[in-house]
Amino acid sequence: MIQQLVMYEEELQQINRICEVLHRDSNARAVLVIDKNGQAIASAGDVQELDVTSLSSLTAGNVAATGGIASLLAEKEFAGQFLEGEKTNYHISIVGQRVILVVLFDERSSLGLVRLRVRKAGQELTLTIEVMVKKSAAGSGQPSVFSEITDDDIDNLFND
Amino acid sequence: MSFINYSSREINCKIVYYGPGLCGKTTNLQYIYNKTNPEAKGKMISLATETERTLFFDFLPLSLGEIRGFKTRFHLYTVPGQVFYDASRKLILKGVDGVVYCGDSQMERMEANIESLDNLSSNLQEQGYDLNKLPYVVQYNKRDLPNAMPLAELEEALNPMKVPHYEAVAPKGIGVFDTLKAVAKLVLTELRKGG
């Protein structure tokens, strides 16, 4: 079975900080970190106007489809993608083989600057993700609240 | 693969609706979307062809409320049912927590049903999953059609593991929420075991 991903406070703070630094240093409109399965993990910048849930799912779908193309061409993966719009550009990169780092930017930034900053942020993010994956596997020693879930708890969710 | 965020106290799970082309997977999601309170759902996304056949997937994010202080969010996906979209189906199964197999009750779709079920099993295996161990329910859709097969025959052909099954008429909503609730419960029960 594929391993469950668990996010704890410490790693989330680190990921948020990496996103905020990347957002500032690349003059980006927004930065998103997305699980490869399409779940939004963290964001920074001007995200109030964005539908982050939908963007996460579609970006993960896009990355999955691109990964499918890569394997058909006997490539390990296409690590990055750049979607160029009239006003907004969308830079996608895969980090630590596990998460997707997205930078949305406009004319206030440039592809060169974004690539440069993404490289540095990607390295830091990889280290944090590695810790997160290890902690997920080990359970981090914290007692799990889920083992205490009762049938009534589950049934109560569905009481209309 | 569920994603648990202790920081924001959220559980995110992925449920995939699988089945042959035109069995009603998208209709299930559309009904759920139409009948869910606006605050409990996100935007429904359908990546479809011009003739409204699913090209890549449909996606519907749903919030079911809190369990032990954790918000439970379910991401519902459908796969494209048509045989030649197999590469896309494999991608959508990645990270799945629960599966709904949606069968078409019509006699003339029996071969397509069996082919799709075999395809589900082999695609899951390829991803390292075992259908016998995954939260999994079966829905027999289109029960209102005159050429619908008897339930016992569908069960024998499509549900050898005797997992929970539901009869449905998706456009009218019959069986739609029963199916969703059943698979969501199984996913949460699995989470409890894992915890």
Coordinates of N, CA and C in Angstrom, one line a residue, chain A residues 1-2 4, chain B residues 1-2 13-18 74 93 95-101 120 124 129-138 161 163-164 166 179-194:
Chain A
M1 N 0.8 -1.2 0.0 CA 0.0 0.0 0.0 C 0.9 1.3 0.0
I2 N 0.4 2.3 -0.7 CA 1.2 3.5 -0.8 C 1.1 4.3 0.5
Q4 N 0.8 6.9 3.5 CA 0.0 8.1 3.8 C 0.9 9.3 4.1
Chain B
M1 N -4.3 7.5 -1.1 CA -3.4 7.9 0.0 C -4.0 9.1 0.7
S2 N -4.6 9.0 1.9 CA -5.1 10.2 2.5 C -4.0 11.1 2.9
C13 N -9.2 12.9 1.6 CA -9.2 11.6 1.0 C -9.7 11.6 -0.4
K14 N -9.2 10.6 -1.2 CA -9.6 10.6 -2.6 C -10.4 9.4 -2.9
I15 N -11.6 9.7 -3.5 CA -12.5 8.6 -3.9 C -12.6 8.6 -5.5
V16 N -12.5 7.5 -6.1 CA -12.6 7.4 -7.5 C -13.8 6.6 -8.0
Y17 N -14.6 7.1 -8.9 CA -15.7 6.4 -9.5 C -15.2 5.8 -10.8
Y18 N -15.3 4.5 -10.9 CA -14.8 3.7 -12.0 C -15.9 3.0 -12.7
F74 N -13.4 15.2 1.1 CA -13.3 14.1 0.2 C -13.2 14.7 -1.2
L93 N -6.0 6.9 -10.7 CA -6.1 5.9 -9.6 C -4.9 6.2 -8.6
G95 N -2.9 7.3 -5.7 CA -3.2 8.0 -4.4 C -4.7 7.7 -4.0
V96 N -5.4 6.8 -4.6 CA -6.8 6.6 -4.3 C -7.0 6.0 -2.9
D97 N -8.0 6.4 -2.2 CA -8.3 5.9 -0.8 C -9.5 5.0 -0.9
G98 N -10.4 5.2 -1.8 CA -11.6 4.4 -1.9 C -12.1 4.4 -3.4
V99 N -12.8 3.3 -3.7 CA -13.3 3.1 -5.1 C -14.8 2.8 -5.1
V100 N -15.5 3.5 -6.0 CA -16.8 3.1 -6.3 C -16.8 2.5 -7.7
Y101 N -17.2 1.3 -7.9 CA -17.4 0.7 -9.2 C -18.8 0.9 -9.6
L120 N -10.1 -2.3 -13.9 CA -9.9 -1.7 -12.6 C -8.9 -2.5 -11.7
L124 N -5.2 -1.2 -10.7 CA -4.9 -1.0 -9.3 C -3.6 -1.8 -8.9
Y129 N -1.8 -1.5 -5.5 CA -3.0 -1.7 -4.6 C -3.6 -3.1 -4.9
D130 N -4.5 -3.5 -3.9 CA -5.2 -4.7 -4.1 C -6.7 -4.4 -3.8
L131 N -7.5 -4.6 -4.8 CA -8.9 -4.3 -4.7 C -9.6 -5.0 -3.5
N132 N -9.0 -6.1 -3.1 CA -9.6 -6.9 -2.0 C -9.4 -6.1 -0.7
K133 N -8.3 -5.3 -0.7 CA -8.0 -4.6 0.6 C -8.4 -3.1 0.6
L134 N -8.8 -2.6 -0.5 CA -9.2 -1.2 -0.6 C -10.6 -1.0 -0.2
P135 N -10.9 0.2 0.5 CA -12.4 0.5 0.6 C -13.0 0.5 -0.7
Y136 N -14.1 -0.3 -0.9 CA -14.6 -0.5 -2.2 C -16.1 -0.8 -2.2
V137 N -16.9 -0.1 -2.9 CA -18.4 -0.5 -3.0 C -18.8 -0.5 -4.5
V138 N -19.9 -1.2 -4.7 CA -20.4 -1.4 -6.1 C -21.7 -0.7 -6.2
M161 N -16.6 -10.4 -4.7 CA -16.1 -10.3 -3.3 C -17.2 -9.9 -2.3
V163 N -18.9 -7.1 -1.8 CA -18.7 -5.9 -1.1 C -20.1 -5.2 -1.1
P164 N -20.3 -4.2 -0.2 CA -21.6 -3.5 -0.2 C -22.0 -3.0 -1.6
Y166 N -25.2 -1.1 -4.2 CA -26.3 -0.2 -4.1 C -27.0 -0.1 -5.5
T179 N -24.4 5.4 -1.9 CA -23.1 4.8 -2.4 C -22.0 5.7 -1.8
L180 N -22.1 7.0 -1.9 CA -21.1 7.9 -1.4 C -20.8 7.7 0.1
K181 N -21.9 7.7 0.8 CA -21.8 7.5 2.3 C -21.1 6.2 2.6
A182 N -21.4 5.1 1.9 CA -20.9 3.8 2.2 C -19.4 3.8 1.9
V183 N -18.9 4.4 0.8 CA -17.5 4.3 0.5 C -16.7 5.3 1.5
A184 N -17.3 6.4 1.8 CA -16.7 7.4 2.7 C -16.5 6.7 4.1
K185 N -17.5 6.0 4.5 CA -17.4 5.3 5.8 C -16.3 4.3 5.8
L186 N -16.2 3.5 4.7 CA -15.2 2.5 4.6 C -13.8 3.2 4.7
V187 N -13.7 4.3 4.0 CA -12.4 5.0 4.0 C -12.0 5.5 5.4
L188 N -13.0 6.0 6.1 CA -12.7 6.5 7.5 C -12.4 5.4 8.4
T189 N -13.1 4.3 8.2 CA -12.8 3.1 9.0 C -11.4 2.6 8.8
E190 N -11.0 2.6 7.5 CA -9.6 2.2 7.1 C -8.6 3.1 7.8
L191 N -8.9 4.4 7.8 CA -8.0 5.4 8.5 C -7.9 5.1 9.9
R192 N -9.0 4.7 10.6 CA -8.9 4.3 12.0 C -8.0 3.1 12.2
K193 N -8.1 2.1 11.3 CA -7.2 1.0 11.4 C -5.8 1.4 11.3
G194 N -5.5 2.3 10.3 CA -4.2 2.7 10.1 C -3.6 3.5 11.2

